[in-house]
Amino acid sequence: MTASAVDNIGTLVTNDARVGSGPLGVIRDAAVVVENGLVRWVGPRHRLPASDSRYDLQGRAALPGFVDSHAHLVFCGDRADEFAARMRGDAYRTGGILTTIAATRSATDTELTATTRRLVAEALRSGTTTVEIKSGYGQTVADELRGLRVAAAFTTERTLLAAHVPPPEFAGRADEYVTMVCERMIPVCAPHARWIDVFCEQGAFDADQCRAVLQTGIGAGLGARVHGNQLGPGPGVRLAVDVGAASVDHVTHVDAGDVDALAGGPTAATLLPGAEFSTCGPYPDARRLLDAGVTVALATDCNPGTSFTTSMPFVVALAVREMNMTPDEAVWSATAGGAVALRRNDIGVLRVGSRADMIGLDAPSHLHLAYRPGVALVHEVWKDGVLR
């Protein structure tokens, strides 16, 4: 095995307060040694141990690769006209998902794989080294299984979004669709997924329907995730906490009881400001959640209808500008926070034994991710210790 050093790092975010300063564990004049895809050593560069090769970062900043814990990348079709209509003042409605379901069902495996590959590569270029990928644009047993198999080529974090919206053939019969999901879809698809997800929202599925899907998925060995409280107040947050979900995502419209439930439980709140940017909706109150002690993650929600971005730097900038997060908080939430939302301790951090997923910035510190929004600052990306 060969050990490679990334040396001459101006400021290094480790997300390990034991090895650096502040909650981000920042080390100045730092270096990292990677071996066999893992971090072997991290610390001040004047203590750098011997290695087989050296990469000079020339004083630039480095941090863990972004962890995008909420993305819908297996689809075909385009909804740019829908976006333009919202920019003219139309309200967002969940029914637009049906357009993507139709396009995805009619696409070939080759077309779906090509779209997913393009988006994963795009995300990697902007620093995303771990991405969760959901199904949910098929809504038949065969199409959901196909979506998960496409995703398997790109990530281990695969989510069966079985209850996204009732598909056209089940219009007005959501209970019958849920029965089909529980009795037929989950048994077939669960071996190909790690997570089960539901869209608990008016226009999608109610609390009882979502609970049935989640409990069936959990019984099949899947971890739980929930889309909740995006379009208005609702039961999604407390349902997620009640079933022990790893994360409840969106969390835009919450009351004091929702916040208390999150603060007292193991469920992370994954905020998706790209969706608010694209739908012209109100942004989540991250400050309220953080001050209550809730674990906050940030993710892109990349999808063709309501947040067509793979850029975690863009999400970081939005979180700082629109959701009252500090730059440090936003960077933590986009890295270590995403790892918590996926219940992983080997990513989103740079410490001995973690995955050697790291990005270098064409900037002197991580603060520039929010300070210079829209600028392509990601200069290097290491995934599993390999410079990509």
Coordinates of N, CA and C in Angstrom, one line a residue, residues 109-331:
D109 N -33.4 2.3 -20.1 CA -32.4 2.2 -19.0 C -31.2 3.0 -19.4
T110 N -30.8 3.0 -20.6 CA -29.6 3.8 -21.1 C -29.8 5.2 -20.9
E111 N -31.0 5.7 -21.2 CA -31.3 7.2 -21.0 C -31.3 7.5 -19.5
L112 N -31.9 6.7 -18.6 CA -31.9 7.0 -17.2 C -30.5 7.0 -16.6
T113 N -29.7 6.0 -17.1 CA -28.3 5.9 -16.6 C -27.5 7.1 -17.0
A114 N -27.7 7.5 -18.2 CA -26.9 8.7 -18.8 C -27.3 10.0 -18.0
T115 N -28.5 10.2 -17.7 CA -28.9 11.3 -16.9 C -28.3 11.3 -15.5
T116 N -28.4 10.1 -14.8 CA -27.8 10.0 -13.5 C -26.3 10.2 -13.5
R117 N -25.7 9.6 -14.5 CA -24.2 9.7 -14.5 C -23.8 11.2 -14.7
R118 N -24.5 11.9 -15.6 CA -24.2 13.3 -15.8 C -24.3 14.1 -14.5
L119 N -25.4 13.9 -13.8 CA -25.7 14.7 -12.6 C -24.7 14.3 -11.5
V120 N -24.3 13.0 -11.3 CA -23.4 12.6 -10.3 C -22.0 13.3 -10.6
A121 N -21.6 13.2 -11.9 CA -20.3 13.9 -12.3 C -20.4 15.4 -12.1
E122 N -21.5 16.0 -12.4 CA -21.6 17.4 -12.1 C -21.5 17.7 -10.6
A123 N -22.1 16.9 -9.8 CA -22.0 17.1 -8.4 C -20.6 16.9 -7.9
L124 N -19.9 15.9 -8.4 CA -18.5 15.7 -8.0 C -17.7 16.8 -8.3
R125 N -17.9 17.5 -9.4 CA -17.0 18.6 -9.8 C -17.2 19.8 -8.8
S126 N -18.4 19.9 -8.2 CA -18.6 20.9 -7.2 C -18.4 20.5 -5.8
G127 N -17.8 19.3 -5.6 CA -17.3 18.9 -4.3 C -18.1 17.9 -3.6
T128 N -19.2 17.3 -4.2 CA -20.0 16.3 -3.6 C -19.3 14.9 -3.7
T129 N -18.9 14.3 -2.7 CA -18.3 13.0 -2.7 C -19.2 11.9 -2.3
T130 N -20.3 12.2 -1.6 CA -21.3 11.2 -1.2 C -22.6 11.8 -1.6
V131 N -23.5 11.1 -2.3 CA -24.8 11.5 -2.7 C -25.8 10.4 -2.4
E132 N -26.9 10.7 -1.8 CA -28.0 9.8 -1.7 C -28.9 10.0 -2.9
I133 N -29.4 8.9 -3.5 CA -30.2 8.9 -4.7 C -31.5 8.2 -4.4
K134 N -32.6 8.9 -4.7 CA -33.9 8.3 -4.5 C -34.5 7.8 -5.8
S135 N -35.3 6.8 -5.7 CA -36.3 6.5 -6.7 C -37.5 7.4 -6.6
G136 N -38.6 7.0 -7.1 CA -39.8 7.8 -6.9 C -40.4 8.4 -8.1
Y137 N -39.8 8.3 -9.3 CA -40.4 8.8 -10.5 C -40.8 7.6 -11.4
G138 N -41.1 6.5 -10.8 CA -41.6 5.3 -11.6 C -43.0 5.0 -11.0
Q139 N -43.0 4.7 -9.7 CA -44.3 4.5 -9.0 C -45.0 3.2 -9.5
T140 N -44.3 2.3 -10.2 CA -44.7 0.9 -10.3 C -43.6 0.1 -9.7
V141 N -43.9 -1.2 -9.5 CA -42.9 -2.1 -8.9 C -41.7 -2.1 -9.8
A142 N -42.0 -2.4 -11.1 CA -40.9 -2.5 -12.1 C -40.1 -1.3 -12.2
D143 N -40.7 -0.1 -12.3 CA -40.0 1.1 -12.5 C -39.2 1.6 -11.3
E144 N -39.8 1.3 -10.1 CA -39.0 1.7 -8.9 C -37.8 0.8 -8.7
L145 N -38.0 -0.5 -9.0 CA -36.8 -1.4 -9.0 C -35.8 -1.0 -10.0
R146 N -36.2 -0.6 -11.2 CA -35.3 -0.1 -12.2 C -34.5 1.1 -11.7
G147 N -35.2 2.1 -11.1 CA -34.6 3.3 -10.6 C -33.5 3.0 -9.6
L148 N -33.8 2.0 -8.7 CA -32.8 1.7 -7.6 C -31.6 1.0 -8.3
R149 N -31.8 0.1 -9.3 CA -30.7 -0.5 -10.0 C -29.8 0.5 -10.7
V150 N -30.4 1.5 -11.3 CA -29.6 2.5 -12.0 C -28.8 3.3 -10.9
A151 N -29.4 3.6 -9.8 CA -28.7 4.3 -8.7 C -27.6 3.5 -8.1
A152 N -27.7 2.2 -8.2 CA -26.7 1.3 -7.6 C -25.3 1.5 -8.2
A153 N -25.3 1.9 -9.5 CA -24.0 2.1 -10.1 C -23.2 3.4 -9.6
F154 N -23.9 4.2 -8.8 CA -23.3 5.5 -8.4 C -23.2 5.7 -6.9
T155 N -24.0 4.9 -6.1 CA -24.0 5.2 -4.6 C -24.5 4.0 -3.9
T156 N -24.1 3.9 -2.6 CA -24.6 2.9 -1.7 C -25.8 3.4 -1.0
E157 N -26.0 4.8 -1.0 CA -27.1 5.4 -0.3 C -28.3 5.6 -1.2
R158 N -29.1 4.5 -1.3 CA -30.2 4.4 -2.2 C -31.5 4.3 -1.4
T159 N -32.4 5.2 -1.9 CA -33.7 5.3 -1.2 C -34.9 5.0 -2.0
L160 N -35.7 4.1 -1.5 CA -37.0 3.8 -2.2 C -38.0 4.8 -1.8
L161 N -38.3 5.8 -2.7 CA -39.3 6.8 -2.4 C -40.6 6.2 -2.9
A162 N -41.1 5.2 -2.2 CA -42.3 4.5 -2.7 C -43.6 5.3 -2.8
A163 N -43.7 6.2 -1.8 CA -44.9 7.1 -1.7 C -44.5 8.5 -2.0
H164 N -44.3 8.8 -3.3 CA -44.0 10.1 -3.7 C -45.3 10.9 -4.0
V165 N -46.0 10.5 -5.0 CA -47.4 11.0 -5.2 C -48.2 9.8 -5.8
P166 N -49.5 9.7 -5.6 CA -50.2 8.6 -6.2 C -50.1 8.8 -7.8
P167 N -49.7 7.7 -8.4 CA -49.5 7.8 -9.9 C -50.9 7.9 -10.6
P168 N -50.9 8.2 -11.9 CA -52.1 8.5 -12.6 C -53.1 7.3 -12.5
E169 N -52.7 6.1 -12.6 CA -53.6 5.0 -12.6 C -54.2 4.7 -11.2
F170 N -53.7 5.4 -10.1 CA -54.3 5.4 -8.8 C -54.9 6.7 -8.4
A171 N -55.2 7.6 -9.4 CA -55.8 8.9 -9.0 C -57.1 8.7 -8.2
G172 N -57.1 9.4 -7.1 CA -58.3 9.3 -6.2 C -58.3 8.0 -5.4
R173 N -57.3 7.2 -5.5 CA -57.3 5.9 -4.8 C -55.9 5.7 -4.1
A174 N -55.6 6.7 -3.3 CA -54.3 6.7 -2.6 C -54.1 5.5 -1.7
D175 N -55.2 5.2 -1.0 CA -55.1 4.0 0.0 C -54.8 2.7 -0.8
E176 N -55.4 2.5 -2.0 CA -55.1 1.3 -2.7 C -53.7 1.3 -3.2
Y177 N -53.1 2.5 -3.6 CA -51.7 2.6 -4.0 C -50.8 2.2 -2.8
V178 N -51.1 2.7 -1.6 CA -50.3 2.4 -0.4 C -50.4 0.9 -0.1
T179 N -51.5 0.3 -0.3 CA -51.6 -1.2 -0.1 C -50.7 -1.9 -1.1
M180 N -50.7 -1.4 -2.4 CA -49.8 -2.1 -3.4 C -48.3 -1.9 -3.0
V181 N -48.0 -0.7 -2.5 CA -46.6 -0.4 -2.1 C -46.2 -1.3 -1.0
C182 N -47.0 -1.5 0.0 CA -46.7 -2.3 1.2 C -46.6 -3.8 0.8
E183 N -47.6 -4.2 0.0 CA -47.7 -5.7 -0.2 C -46.8 -6.2 -1.4
R184 N -46.5 -5.3 -2.4 CA -45.8 -5.7 -3.6 C -44.5 -5.0 -3.8
M185 N -44.5 -3.7 -3.7 CA -43.3 -2.9 -4.1 C -42.2 -3.1 -3.1
I186 N -42.5 -2.9 -1.8 CA -41.4 -3.0 -0.8 C -40.7 -4.3 -0.7
P187 N -41.5 -5.4 -0.7 CA -40.8 -6.7 -0.7 C -39.9 -6.9 -1.9
V188 N -40.2 -6.4 -3.1 CA -39.4 -6.6 -4.3 C -38.2 -5.6 -4.2
C189 N -38.4 -4.4 -3.8 CA -37.4 -3.4 -3.9 C -36.5 -3.2 -2.7
A190 N -36.9 -3.6 -1.6 CA -36.1 -3.4 -0.4 C -34.7 -4.0 -0.4
P191 N -34.4 -5.1 -1.1 CA -33.1 -5.6 -1.1 C -32.1 -4.7 -1.9
H192 N -32.7 -3.8 -2.7 CA -31.9 -2.9 -3.5 C -31.7 -1.5 -3.0
A193 N -32.2 -1.3 -1.7 CA -32.2 0.0 -1.1 C -31.7 0.0 0.3
R194 N -31.3 1.1 0.8 CA -30.9 1.2 2.2 C -32.0 1.9 3.0
W195 N -32.8 2.8 2.3 CA -33.8 3.7 3.0 C -35.2 3.5 2.3
I196 N -36.2 3.9 3.1 CA -37.6 4.0 2.7 C -38.0 5.5 3.0
D197 N -38.6 6.1 2.0 CA -39.0 7.5 2.1 C -40.4 7.7 1.7
V198 N -41.0 8.8 2.2 CA -42.4 9.1 1.9 C -42.5 10.6 1.8
F199 N -43.5 11.1 1.0 CA -43.8 12.5 0.9 C -45.1 12.8 1.7
C200 N -44.9 13.2 2.9 CA -46.0 13.5 3.8 C -46.5 14.9 3.7
E201 N -47.5 15.1 2.8 CA -47.8 16.5 2.4 C -49.2 16.5 1.8
Q202 N -49.9 17.6 2.0 CA -51.2 17.7 1.3 C -51.0 17.6 -0.2
G203 N -51.7 16.8 -0.9 CA -51.5 16.6 -2.3 C -50.7 15.4 -2.6
A204 N -50.1 14.8 -1.6 CA -49.3 13.6 -1.7 C -50.0 12.5 -0.8
F205 N -49.4 12.3 0.4 CA -49.9 11.2 1.3 C -50.1 11.7 2.7
D206 N -51.1 11.2 3.4 CA -51.4 11.7 4.8 C -50.6 10.9 5.8
A207 N -50.7 11.2 7.0 CA -49.9 10.6 8.1 C -50.1 9.1 8.2
D208 N -51.3 8.7 8.1 CA -51.6 7.3 8.3 C -51.0 6.5 7.1
Q209 N -51.2 7.0 5.9 CA -50.7 6.3 4.7 C -49.1 6.3 4.8
C210 N -48.5 7.4 5.2 CA -47.1 7.4 5.3 C -46.6 6.5 6.4
R211 N -47.2 6.4 7.5 CA -46.8 5.5 8.6 C -46.9 4.1 8.1
A212 N -47.9 3.7 7.4 CA -48.0 2.3 6.9 C -46.8 2.0 6.0
V213 N -46.4 2.9 5.1 CA -45.3 2.6 4.2 C -44.0 2.6 5.0
L214 N -43.8 3.5 5.9 CA -42.6 3.5 6.7 C -42.4 2.3 7.5
Q215 N -43.5 1.9 8.2 CA -43.4 0.7 9.1 C -43.1 -0.5 8.3
T216 N -43.7 -0.6 7.1 CA -43.5 -1.8 6.2 C -42.0 -1.8 5.8
G217 N -41.5 -0.6 5.4 CA -40.1 -0.5 5.0 C -39.2 -0.8 6.1
I218 N -39.5 -0.3 7.3 CA -38.6 -0.6 8.5 C -38.6 -2.1 8.7
G219 N -39.8 -2.7 8.6 CA -39.9 -4.2 8.8 C -39.1 -5.0 7.8
A220 N -38.9 -4.4 6.6 CA -38.1 -5.0 5.6 C -36.6 -4.7 5.7
G221 N -36.2 -4.0 6.8 CA -34.8 -3.8 7.1 C -34.3 -2.4 6.6
L222 N -35.2 -1.6 6.1 CA -34.8 -0.3 5.6 C -34.8 0.8 6.7
G223 N -33.9 1.8 6.7 CA -34.0 3.0 7.5 C -35.0 3.9 7.0
A224 N -35.6 4.8 7.8 CA -36.6 5.7 7.4 C -36.2 7.1 7.2
R225 N -36.8 7.7 6.2 CA -36.6 9.1 5.9 C -38.0 9.7 5.5
V226 N -38.2 11.0 5.7 CA -39.5 11.6 5.5 C -39.3 12.9 4.8
H227 N -40.1 13.2 3.7 CA -40.3 14.5 3.2 C -41.4 15.1 4.1
G228 N -41.2 16.2 4.8 CA -42.2 16.7 5.7 C -42.3 18.2 5.9
N229 N -43.5 18.8 6.0 CA -43.7 20.2 6.4 C -43.0 21.1 5.3
Q230 N -43.1 20.8 4.1 CA -42.6 21.6 3.0 C -43.5 22.7 2.6
L231 N -44.8 22.3 2.3 CA -45.7 23.3 1.7 C -46.6 23.9 2.7
G232 N -46.6 23.4 3.9 CA -47.5 24.0 5.0 C -47.3 23.1 6.3
P233 N -47.9 23.6 7.4 CA -47.8 22.8 8.6 C -48.4 21.4 8.4
G234 N -47.9 20.4 9.1 CA -48.4 19.1 8.9 C -47.8 18.1 9.8
P235 N -48.1 16.8 9.7 CA -47.7 15.8 10.7 C -46.3 15.2 10.3
G236 N -45.6 15.6 9.3 CA -44.4 15.0 8.8 C -43.3 14.9 9.8
V237 N -43.0 16.1 10.5 CA -41.9 16.1 11.4 C -42.1 15.2 12.5
R238 N -43.3 15.2 13.2 CA -43.5 14.4 14.3 C -43.7 12.9 14.0
L239 N -44.2 12.6 12.8 CA -44.2 11.2 12.3 C -42.8 10.7 12.1
A240 N -41.9 11.5 11.6 CA -40.5 11.1 11.4 C -39.8 10.8 12.7
V241 N -40.0 11.7 13.7 CA -39.4 11.4 15.0 C -40.0 10.2 15.7
D242 N -41.3 10.0 15.5 CA -42.0 8.9 16.1 C -41.5 7.6 15.6
V243 N -41.2 7.5 14.3 CA -40.8 6.2 13.8 C -39.3 6.0 13.8
G244 N -38.6 7.1 14.4 CA -37.1 7.0 14.5 C -36.4 7.2 13.2
A245 N -37.0 8.0 12.3 CA -36.3 8.3 11.0 C -35.0 9.0 11.2
A246 N -34.1 8.7 10.3 CA -32.8 9.3 10.3 C -32.9 10.8 10.1
S247 N -33.8 11.2 9.2 CA -33.9 12.6 8.8 C -35.3 12.9 8.4
V248 N -35.8 14.1 8.7 CA -37.0 14.7 8.0 C -36.5 15.9 7.2
D249 N -37.0 15.9 6.0 CA -36.4 16.8 5.0 C -37.4 17.9 4.6
H250 N -36.9 19.1 4.4 CA -37.6 20.3 4.1 C -37.8 21.1 5.3
V251 N -38.8 20.7 6.2 CA -38.9 21.3 7.6 C -39.1 22.8 7.4
T252 N -39.9 23.3 6.5 CA -40.1 24.7 6.3 C -41.2 25.3 7.2
H253 N -42.2 24.6 7.4 CA -43.3 25.1 8.3 C -43.5 24.3 9.5
V254 N -42.9 24.8 10.6 CA -42.9 24.0 11.9 C -43.4 24.9 13.0
D255 N -44.0 24.2 14.0 CA -44.4 24.9 15.2 C -43.5 24.5 16.4
A256 N -43.8 25.0 17.6 CA -42.9 24.8 18.7 C -42.9 23.3 19.0
G257 N -44.0 22.6 18.9 CA -44.0 21.2 19.2 C -43.1 20.4 18.2
D258 N -43.1 20.8 16.9 CA -42.2 20.1 16.0 C -40.8 20.3 16.4
V259 N -40.4 21.6 16.7 CA -39.0 21.9 17.1 C -38.6 21.1 18.3
D260 N -39.5 21.0 19.3 CA -39.2 20.3 20.5 C -39.0 18.8 20.3
A261 N -39.9 18.3 19.4 CA -39.7 16.9 19.0 C -38.4 16.6 18.4
L262 N -38.0 17.4 17.5 CA -36.7 17.2 16.8 C -35.5 17.4 17.8
A263 N -35.6 18.4 18.7 CA -34.6 18.6 19.6 C -34.4 17.5 20.6
G264 N -35.5 16.8 20.9 CA -35.4 15.7 21.9 C -35.2 14.3 21.3
G265 N -35.0 14.2 20.0 CA -34.9 12.9 19.3 C -33.7 12.8 18.4
P266 N -33.5 11.6 17.8 CA -32.3 11.4 17.0 C -32.5 11.8 15.5
T267 N -33.6 12.4 15.2 CA -33.9 12.7 13.8 C -33.3 14.0 13.4
A268 N -32.5 14.0 12.3 CA -31.9 15.3 11.8 C -32.9 16.0 11.0
A269 N -32.8 17.3 10.9 CA -33.6 18.2 10.0 C -32.7 18.5 8.8
T270 N -33.1 18.0 7.7 CA -32.3 18.3 6.5 C -33.1 19.4 5.7
L271 N -32.4 20.6 5.6 CA -33.0 21.7 5.0 C -32.5 21.8 3.5
L272 N -33.4 22.2 2.6 CA -33.2 22.2 1.2 C -33.5 23.5 0.6
P273 N -32.7 24.5 0.8 CA -33.0 25.9 0.4 C -33.1 26.0 -1.1
G274 N -32.5 25.1 -1.9 CA -32.7 25.2 -3.4 C -34.2 25.1 -3.8
A275 N -35.0 24.3 -3.0 CA -36.4 24.2 -3.3 C -37.1 25.5 -3.1
E276 N -36.8 26.2 -2.0 CA -37.4 27.5 -1.8 C -37.0 28.5 -2.8
F277 N -35.7 28.5 -3.3 CA -35.2 29.3 -4.3 C -36.0 29.1 -5.6
S278 N -36.3 27.8 -5.9 CA -37.0 27.5 -7.1 C -38.5 27.6 -7.1
T279 N -39.1 27.6 -5.9 CA -40.5 27.7 -5.8 C -41.0 29.0 -5.3
C280 N -40.1 29.9 -4.9 CA -40.4 31.2 -4.4 C -41.1 31.1 -3.1
G281 N -40.9 30.0 -2.3 CA -41.5 29.8 -1.0 C -40.7 30.4 0.1
P282 N -41.2 30.4 1.3 CA -40.4 30.9 2.4 C -39.3 29.9 2.8
Y283 N -38.2 30.4 3.2 CA -37.1 29.6 3.6 C -37.3 29.0 5.0
P284 N -36.8 27.8 5.3 CA -36.8 27.3 6.7 C -36.1 28.3 7.7
D285 N -36.5 28.2 8.9 CA -35.8 29.0 9.9 C -34.8 28.2 10.6
A286 N -33.6 28.1 10.0 CA -32.5 27.3 10.5 C -32.1 27.8 11.9
R287 N -32.1 29.1 12.1 CA -31.6 29.6 13.3 C -32.5 29.1 14.5
R288 N -33.8 29.0 14.3 CA -34.7 28.5 15.3 C -34.3 27.1 15.7
L289 N -34.1 26.3 14.6 CA -33.7 24.9 14.8 C -32.4 24.7 15.5
L290 N -31.4 25.4 15.1 CA -30.1 25.3 15.6 C -30.0 25.8 17.1
D291 N -30.7 26.9 17.4 CA -30.7 27.4 18.8 C -31.5 26.4 19.7
A292 N -32.3 25.6 19.2 CA -33.0 24.6 20.0 C -32.2 23.3 20.2
G293 N -31.1 23.2 19.5 CA -30.2 22.0 19.6 C -30.5 21.0 18.6
V294 N -31.3 21.3 17.5 CA -31.6 20.3 16.5 C -30.4 20.1 15.6
T295 N -30.1 18.9 15.2 CA -29.0 18.7 14.2 C -29.6 19.0 12.8
V296 N -28.9 19.9 12.2 CA -29.3 20.5 10.8 C -28.3 20.0 9.8
A297 N -28.9 19.4 8.7 CA -28.1 19.0 7.5 C -28.6 19.9 6.4
L298 N -27.7 20.1 5.4 CA -28.1 20.8 4.1 C -27.9 19.8 3.0
A299 N -28.8 19.9 2.0 CA -28.7 19.0 0.8 C -29.3 19.8 -0.4
T300 N -29.1 19.3 -1.6 CA -29.6 20.0 -2.7 C -31.0 19.8 -3.1
D301 N -31.6 18.6 -2.8 CA -32.9 18.2 -3.3 C -32.9 18.2 -4.8
C302 N -31.8 17.9 -5.5 CA -31.7 18.0 -6.9 C -32.8 17.2 -7.5
N303 N -33.7 17.8 -8.3 CA -34.8 17.2 -9.1 C -35.2 18.1 -10.2
P304 N -35.9 17.6 -11.2 CA -36.1 18.4 -12.4 C -37.2 19.4 -12.2
G305 N -38.0 19.4 -11.1 CA -39.1 20.2 -11.0 C -39.0 21.4 -10.0
T306 N -38.3 21.2 -8.9 CA -38.3 22.2 -7.8 C -36.9 22.6 -7.3
S307 N -35.9 22.0 -7.8 CA -34.6 22.3 -7.3 C -33.5 21.7 -8.2
F308 N -33.4 22.2 -9.4 CA -32.6 21.5 -10.4 C -31.1 22.0 -10.3
T309 N -30.5 21.7 -9.1 CA -29.1 22.1 -8.9 C -28.4 20.9 -8.2
T310 N -27.2 20.6 -8.6 CA -26.3 19.7 -7.9 C -25.3 20.4 -7.0
S311 N -25.3 21.7 -6.9 CA -24.3 22.5 -6.3 C -24.5 22.6 -4.8
M312 N -23.7 21.9 -4.0 CA -23.7 22.1 -2.6 C -23.1 23.5 -2.2
P313 N -22.1 24.0 -2.9 CA -21.7 25.4 -2.6 C -22.8 26.4 -2.7
F314 N -23.7 26.3 -3.7 CA -24.8 27.1 -3.9 C -25.7 27.0 -2.7
V315 N -26.0 25.8 -2.2 CA -26.8 25.5 -1.1 C -26.2 26.2 0.2
V316 N -24.9 26.1 0.4 CA -24.2 26.7 1.5 C -24.4 28.2 1.5
A317 N -24.3 28.8 0.3 CA -24.5 30.3 0.2 C -25.9 30.7 0.5
L318 N -26.9 29.9 0.0 CA -28.3 30.2 0.3 C -28.5 30.1 1.8
A319 N -28.0 29.1 2.4 CA -28.2 28.9 3.8 C -27.7 30.0 4.7
V320 N -26.6 30.6 4.3 CA -26.0 31.7 5.0 C -26.8 33.0 4.8
R321 N -27.2 33.2 3.5 CA -27.9 34.5 3.1 C -29.4 34.5 3.5
E322 N -30.0 33.3 3.4 CA -31.5 33.3 3.5 C -32.0 32.6 4.8
M323 N -31.1 31.8 5.4 CA -31.6 31.0 6.6 C -30.9 31.3 7.9
N324 N -30.2 32.4 7.9 CA -29.6 32.9 9.2 C -28.6 31.9 9.8
M325 N -27.9 31.1 8.9 CA -26.8 30.3 9.4 C -25.5 31.0 9.2
T326 N -24.6 30.8 10.1 CA -23.2 31.3 9.9 C -22.5 30.5 8.9
P327 N -21.4 31.0 8.3 CA -20.7 30.2 7.3 C -20.2 28.9 7.9
D328 N -19.7 28.9 9.2 CA -19.2 27.7 9.8 C -20.4 26.7 10.0
E329 N -21.5 27.1 10.4 CA -22.7 26.2 10.6 C -23.1 25.6 9.2
A330 N -23.1 26.4 8.2 CA -23.5 25.9 6.9 C -22.5 24.9 6.3
V331 N -21.2 25.1 6.5 CA -20.2 24.2 6.0 C -20.4 22.9 6.8

